[in-house]
Amino acid sequence: MAKRPSPTSPPRLIDVAQAAGVSLATASRAMNGGAGVSAEVAAHVQAIATQVGYVPNSHARALAGGQASMVGLIVHDVGDPYFGEIARGVLRETDSRGYLALISQTERDPRAELARIRALRAHRVTSIVLAGSGYVEAGTETDIAAELRSFTAAGGRVAVIGRHHLPVDAVLPDNAAGGATLMRHLLDLGHRRLGVLGGPANLTTVEDRLAGLRAAFGAAGLDWGAVPVVHGDFTREGGAAATARLVRAHPGLTAVVALNDPMAVGALSWLLNHGRRVPDEISVAGFDDVPVARDVYPALTTVRLPMVGMGKQALELVLRPPASRPRRRRTRHELVVRASTAPPPPLT
């Protein structure tokens, strides 16, 4: 049995080499899959490493060998299931390729995004996925764009998920078309008195989804100016608070459209807690099709985006060699009709 080093200091590669009876160079090649080491010797060294509790320092190896072993993932909110699904796609891909992912959140603050990018650069991360909406005002992202230009000029790779004003590869969710599809569904059911829970007004995701709703409403010959839009946080609590403001100001609405599913779940909760029957009196629809959408009661009608696939696509982009100009990958969407939408009640 190999002897473990002192518990006061973690095992080092030289400890593994000495315990295995090989040189430090041989131990290094055995642990890293390098050439010049037989399968038997590699298996022996790796078994000794396990016995002594040695854990390879992947960060030190990346610095020494120039290998990109860690990917940075920046999301708006780790508690939002939309980003949880995207992270799942990224992590599946990093696991399959032998990479590690370092995840941080910004809470939709562009200053925090800039700080997270700089922190990842300081940790020698060479690939970054920035998941989450860009900002409507291009100037909001000026400093971020400059930082990313510096990062990519130094050999770093970046991809974003969402519409941004950034000179990098992007995976673009089908937001506008999804909004149009959702509006047509409600119009086909007969709804004309609708309200919208809009999410933060400074996000391009909100702008694009609203544009899709507006285009379909206008194409039906209806006046979008008559549709009330209330903005709030992209959370369950934000949806409940926005629904309270919306319904109290417009009690005759027959449908509420939320621009993400957590807001829609908050709307459902508020309406049911205030004695409104969904969908008999008022329909509720969401966007994204996060896992909870099928589990709430009534189950939520929503637009499905391939969130796990979006994460996978973004990671694939950052691990490819750079192109002469930023690449764009556009997703599809799917309307998922469940029990939360129905024709409006007859006028009395």
XYZ file of C-alpha atoms in Angstrom:
348
model
C 0.000 0.000 0.000
C 1.366 3.424 -0.972
C 2.077 5.780 1.900
C -0.032 8.925 2.063
C 1.758 12.257 2.523
C 1.266 14.266 5.706
C -2.384 15.333 6.183
C -1.199 18.931 6.562
C -0.149 19.117 2.897
C -2.025 17.859 -0.184
C -0.330 15.098 -2.201
C 1.895 16.330 -5.017
C 2.775 14.709 -8.300
C 6.309 14.065 -7.004
C 4.757 12.080 -4.138
C 2.937 9.932 -6.693
C 6.144 9.432 -8.673
C 8.112 8.366 -5.614
C 5.374 6.008 -4.416
C 5.062 4.476 -7.877
C 8.829 4.157 -8.348
C 8.940 6.216 -11.545
C 10.413 9.553 -12.569
C 8.450 12.788 -12.224
C 8.301 13.089 -16.038
C 6.868 9.580 -16.378
C 4.296 10.270 -13.669
C 3.258 13.461 -15.445
C 2.824 11.699 -18.784
C 0.921 8.852 -17.127
C -1.522 11.230 -15.443
C -1.990 13.439 -18.514
C -2.242 10.699 -21.150
C 1.072 11.655 -22.721
C 3.025 9.527 -25.182
C 5.943 7.332 -24.193
C 4.259 5.543 -21.296
C 2.915 2.018 -21.615
C -0.671 1.254 -20.651
C 0.539 -0.888 -17.773
C 2.765 1.844 -16.309
C 0.025 4.464 -16.765
C -2.498 2.248 -14.968
C -0.001 1.625 -12.147
C 0.734 5.344 -11.669
C -2.948 6.266 -11.751
C -3.748 3.583 -9.182
C -1.028 4.928 -6.876
C -2.362 8.464 -7.357
C -5.784 7.289 -6.216
C -4.294 5.554 -3.179
C -2.380 8.605 -1.988
C -5.312 10.955 -2.715
C -3.599 12.979 -5.447
C -5.870 15.330 -7.426
C -4.364 16.834 -10.622
C -4.183 20.614 -10.623
C -5.911 21.243 -13.944
C -5.460 25.013 -13.644
C -1.680 24.719 -13.211
C -1.583 22.286 -16.124
C -3.500 24.742 -18.296
C -1.045 27.519 -17.488
C 1.986 25.333 -18.114
C 0.811 23.699 -21.296
C -1.472 26.309 -22.776
C -4.404 23.911 -22.655
C -7.907 25.347 -22.304
C -9.289 23.078 -19.564
C -11.837 25.422 -17.996
C -14.804 27.237 -19.545
C -16.468 30.249 -17.951
C -20.278 30.380 -17.989
C -21.920 33.677 -17.025
C -25.687 33.718 -16.500
C -28.138 36.348 -15.327
C -29.666 34.315 -12.486
C -28.656 30.821 -11.355
C -32.095 30.435 -9.731
C -33.959 30.979 -13.012
C -34.795 27.578 -14.554
C -34.171 29.022 -18.038
C -30.506 29.435 -17.153
C -30.504 26.136 -15.294
C -31.455 24.356 -18.514
C -28.842 26.266 -20.516
C -26.217 25.400 -17.894
C -27.246 21.757 -18.163
C -26.484 21.857 -21.883
C -23.109 23.495 -21.290
C -22.168 21.074 -18.516
C -23.135 18.013 -20.530
C -20.806 19.161 -23.275
C -17.941 20.129 -20.975
C -18.180 16.763 -19.217
C -18.102 14.868 -22.500
C -15.003 16.817 -23.624
C -13.105 16.703 -20.335
C -13.469 20.382 -19.492
C -14.524 22.065 -16.268
C -17.102 24.872 -16.119
C -16.857 27.870 -13.797
C -20.330 29.418 -13.356
C -21.157 32.909 -12.095
C -24.195 35.197 -12.192
C -24.768 38.895 -12.833
C -28.378 39.531 -11.753
C -28.850 41.411 -15.032
C -26.340 44.107 -14.117
C -23.971 45.040 -16.981
C -21.357 46.231 -14.469
C -21.415 42.798 -12.888
C -21.074 41.185 -16.324
C -17.934 43.214 -16.974
C -16.545 42.301 -13.551
C -17.252 38.581 -14.106
C -15.511 38.622 -17.498
C -12.462 40.281 -15.985
C -12.430 37.787 -13.120
C -12.537 34.875 -15.557
C -9.641 36.372 -17.503
C -7.684 36.690 -14.279
C -8.268 32.978 -13.688
C -6.833 32.206 -17.148
C -10.129 30.916 -18.529
C -9.744 30.859 -22.294
C -13.391 30.300 -23.333
C -16.478 32.141 -22.077
C -20.184 31.582 -22.685
C -22.315 34.597 -21.785
C -25.913 33.385 -21.424
C -28.725 35.864 -21.163
C -30.262 38.791 -22.932
C -28.299 41.721 -24.216
C -29.399 45.290 -23.513
C -31.549 47.436 -25.772
C -29.176 50.403 -25.574
C -25.945 49.489 -27.331
C -24.000 51.899 -25.121
C -24.784 49.712 -22.115
C -22.449 47.089 -23.543
C -19.638 49.369 -24.759
C -17.210 48.469 -21.967
C -18.125 44.782 -22.205
C -17.503 44.837 -25.957
C -14.074 46.451 -25.450
C -13.137 43.832 -22.838
C -14.190 40.998 -25.122
C -12.225 42.453 -28.047
C -9.148 42.484 -25.838
C -9.878 38.930 -24.691
C -10.354 37.545 -28.209
C -7.320 39.453 -29.518
C -5.297 37.575 -26.895
C -6.655 34.252 -28.147
C -9.780 33.912 -26.005
C -13.064 32.605 -27.383
C -16.549 33.919 -26.555
C -20.107 33.036 -27.500
C -23.307 34.643 -26.258
C -26.840 33.289 -25.986
C -29.302 36.046 -26.845
C -29.195 39.199 -28.950
C -26.267 41.398 -27.930
C -24.327 44.333 -29.362
C -21.103 42.343 -29.068
C -18.550 41.276 -31.717
C -18.680 37.558 -30.883
C -20.428 34.341 -31.938
C -24.058 34.078 -30.878
C -26.872 31.587 -30.403
C -30.102 33.490 -31.075
C -33.345 32.198 -29.519
C -36.425 32.430 -31.735
C -37.948 35.173 -29.591
C -39.828 37.342 -32.080
C -41.278 34.419 -34.037
C -42.192 32.676 -30.781
C -44.044 35.755 -29.588
C -45.990 35.916 -32.837
C -46.928 32.232 -32.583
C -48.154 32.659 -29.017
C -50.260 35.694 -29.916
C -51.847 33.903 -32.876
C -52.816 31.038 -30.562
C -54.645 33.422 -28.224
C -56.286 35.291 -31.082
C -57.443 32.011 -32.616
C -59.082 31.156 -29.294
C -61.000 34.434 -29.551
C -59.130 36.660 -27.105
C -59.061 40.375 -27.868
C -58.681 41.884 -24.378
C -55.150 40.865 -23.505
C -52.460 42.149 -21.199
C -48.711 41.497 -21.159
C -46.258 40.955 -18.310
C -43.171 42.324 -19.956
C -40.087 41.644 -17.856
C -37.301 44.256 -17.609
C -37.793 46.799 -20.407
C -34.044 47.255 -21.016
C -33.477 43.684 -22.269
C -33.385 42.751 -25.963
C -35.208 39.505 -25.132
C -38.177 41.512 -23.886
C -37.998 43.838 -26.885
C -37.956 40.918 -29.340
C -40.764 38.940 -27.698
C -42.915 42.054 -27.502
C -42.187 42.729 -31.175
C -43.505 39.285 -32.080
C -46.684 39.756 -30.043
C -47.216 43.198 -31.550
C -46.677 42.022 -35.130
C -49.232 39.214 -34.852
C -51.750 41.461 -33.109
C -51.368 44.103 -35.801
C -51.571 41.518 -38.599
C -55.028 40.617 -37.275
C -56.118 44.210 -37.823
C -56.080 45.066 -34.123
C -54.665 48.106 -32.345
C -51.608 47.228 -30.255
C -52.003 50.528 -28.456
C -54.979 49.031 -26.631
C -52.833 46.240 -25.110
C -51.511 47.132 -21.634
C -47.917 46.092 -20.932
C -46.637 46.004 -17.348
C -42.918 45.476 -16.759
C -41.477 43.645 -13.771
C -38.739 41.263 -12.663
C -38.319 38.034 -14.638
C -39.258 36.042 -11.519
C -42.280 34.370 -9.950
C -42.552 37.253 -7.487
C -42.171 39.772 -10.291
C -44.952 38.069 -12.233
C -47.329 38.090 -9.284
C -46.682 41.774 -8.553
C -47.055 42.751 -12.216
C -50.297 40.745 -12.496
C -51.729 42.579 -9.512
C -51.022 45.937 -11.159
C -52.262 44.769 -14.547
C -55.550 43.165 -13.482
C -56.479 45.875 -11.013
C -56.022 48.499 -13.711
C -57.744 46.381 -16.397
C -60.261 44.043 -14.714
C -61.881 43.034 -17.996
C -58.863 41.202 -19.439
C -59.477 37.657 -20.697
C -55.823 36.653 -21.179
C -52.425 37.441 -19.670
C -49.216 36.779 -21.589
C -45.999 36.585 -19.581
C -42.682 36.879 -21.398
C -41.118 34.083 -19.384
C -42.479 31.102 -17.471
C -41.544 32.158 -13.909
C -43.591 35.334 -14.427
C -46.446 33.223 -15.808
C -46.310 30.955 -12.739
C -46.490 34.067 -10.551
C -49.491 35.256 -12.570
C -51.246 31.903 -12.122
C -50.628 31.990 -8.391
C -51.911 35.534 -7.962
C -55.034 34.961 -10.063
C -55.980 31.713 -8.324
C -55.337 33.210 -4.888
C -57.662 36.084 -5.775
C -60.527 33.880 -6.827
C -60.029 34.011 -10.601
C -60.663 30.764 -12.463
C -57.932 29.872 -14.958
C -58.657 29.362 -17.830
C -62.463 29.632 -17.477
C -62.356 33.348 -16.667
C -58.865 34.316 -17.764
C -56.145 32.502 -19.711
C -52.433 32.617 -18.884
C -49.525 31.883 -21.237
C -45.760 31.914 -20.748
C -42.532 31.586 -22.703
C -39.556 29.140 -22.659
C -41.180 25.888 -21.378
C -39.050 25.426 -18.288
C -39.667 22.108 -16.471
C -42.103 23.552 -13.914
C -44.459 24.719 -16.681
C -45.937 21.236 -17.034
C -46.231 20.669 -13.283
C -48.195 23.733 -12.140
C -51.993 23.629 -12.096
C -53.361 24.309 -14.568
C -50.386 23.275 -16.694
C -48.949 26.222 -18.568
C -49.341 26.969 -22.254
C -45.994 28.314 -23.405
C -43.446 28.603 -26.207
C -40.739 25.968 -26.025
C -37.149 26.943 -26.738
C -34.376 24.304 -26.974
C -32.570 25.604 -23.893
C -30.305 22.609 -23.294
C -29.428 22.601 -26.987
C -28.694 26.330 -26.858
C -26.113 25.737 -24.148
C -24.564 22.919 -26.148
C -24.424 25.051 -29.307
C -22.769 27.935 -27.496
C -20.079 25.694 -26.055
C -19.435 24.141 -29.450
C -18.904 27.628 -30.875
C -16.306 28.641 -28.261
C -14.382 25.412 -28.733
C -14.098 25.856 -32.493
C -11.371 27.900 -34.180
C -12.431 31.544 -34.705
C -14.091 32.577 -37.962
C -13.408 35.707 -39.999
C -16.651 37.220 -38.733
C -18.977 36.393 -35.815
C -21.161 33.349 -36.437
C -24.900 33.200 -35.763
C -26.874 30.091 -34.827
C -30.640 30.564 -34.805
C -32.949 28.270 -32.888
C -36.482 27.144 -33.562
C -39.494 27.329 -31.274
C -42.571 25.238 -30.600
C -45.976 26.209 -29.227
C -46.928 23.902 -26.348
C -50.659 24.144 -25.626
C -51.693 23.039 -22.150
C -54.607 23.664 -19.801
C -53.966 27.314 -18.889
C -55.461 28.719 -22.105
C -59.005 28.363 -23.425
C -61.567 30.504 -25.291
C -62.663 33.600 -23.365
C -65.902 33.538 -21.406
C -68.966 34.818 -23.276
C -69.727 38.503 -22.833
C -72.477 39.175 -20.345
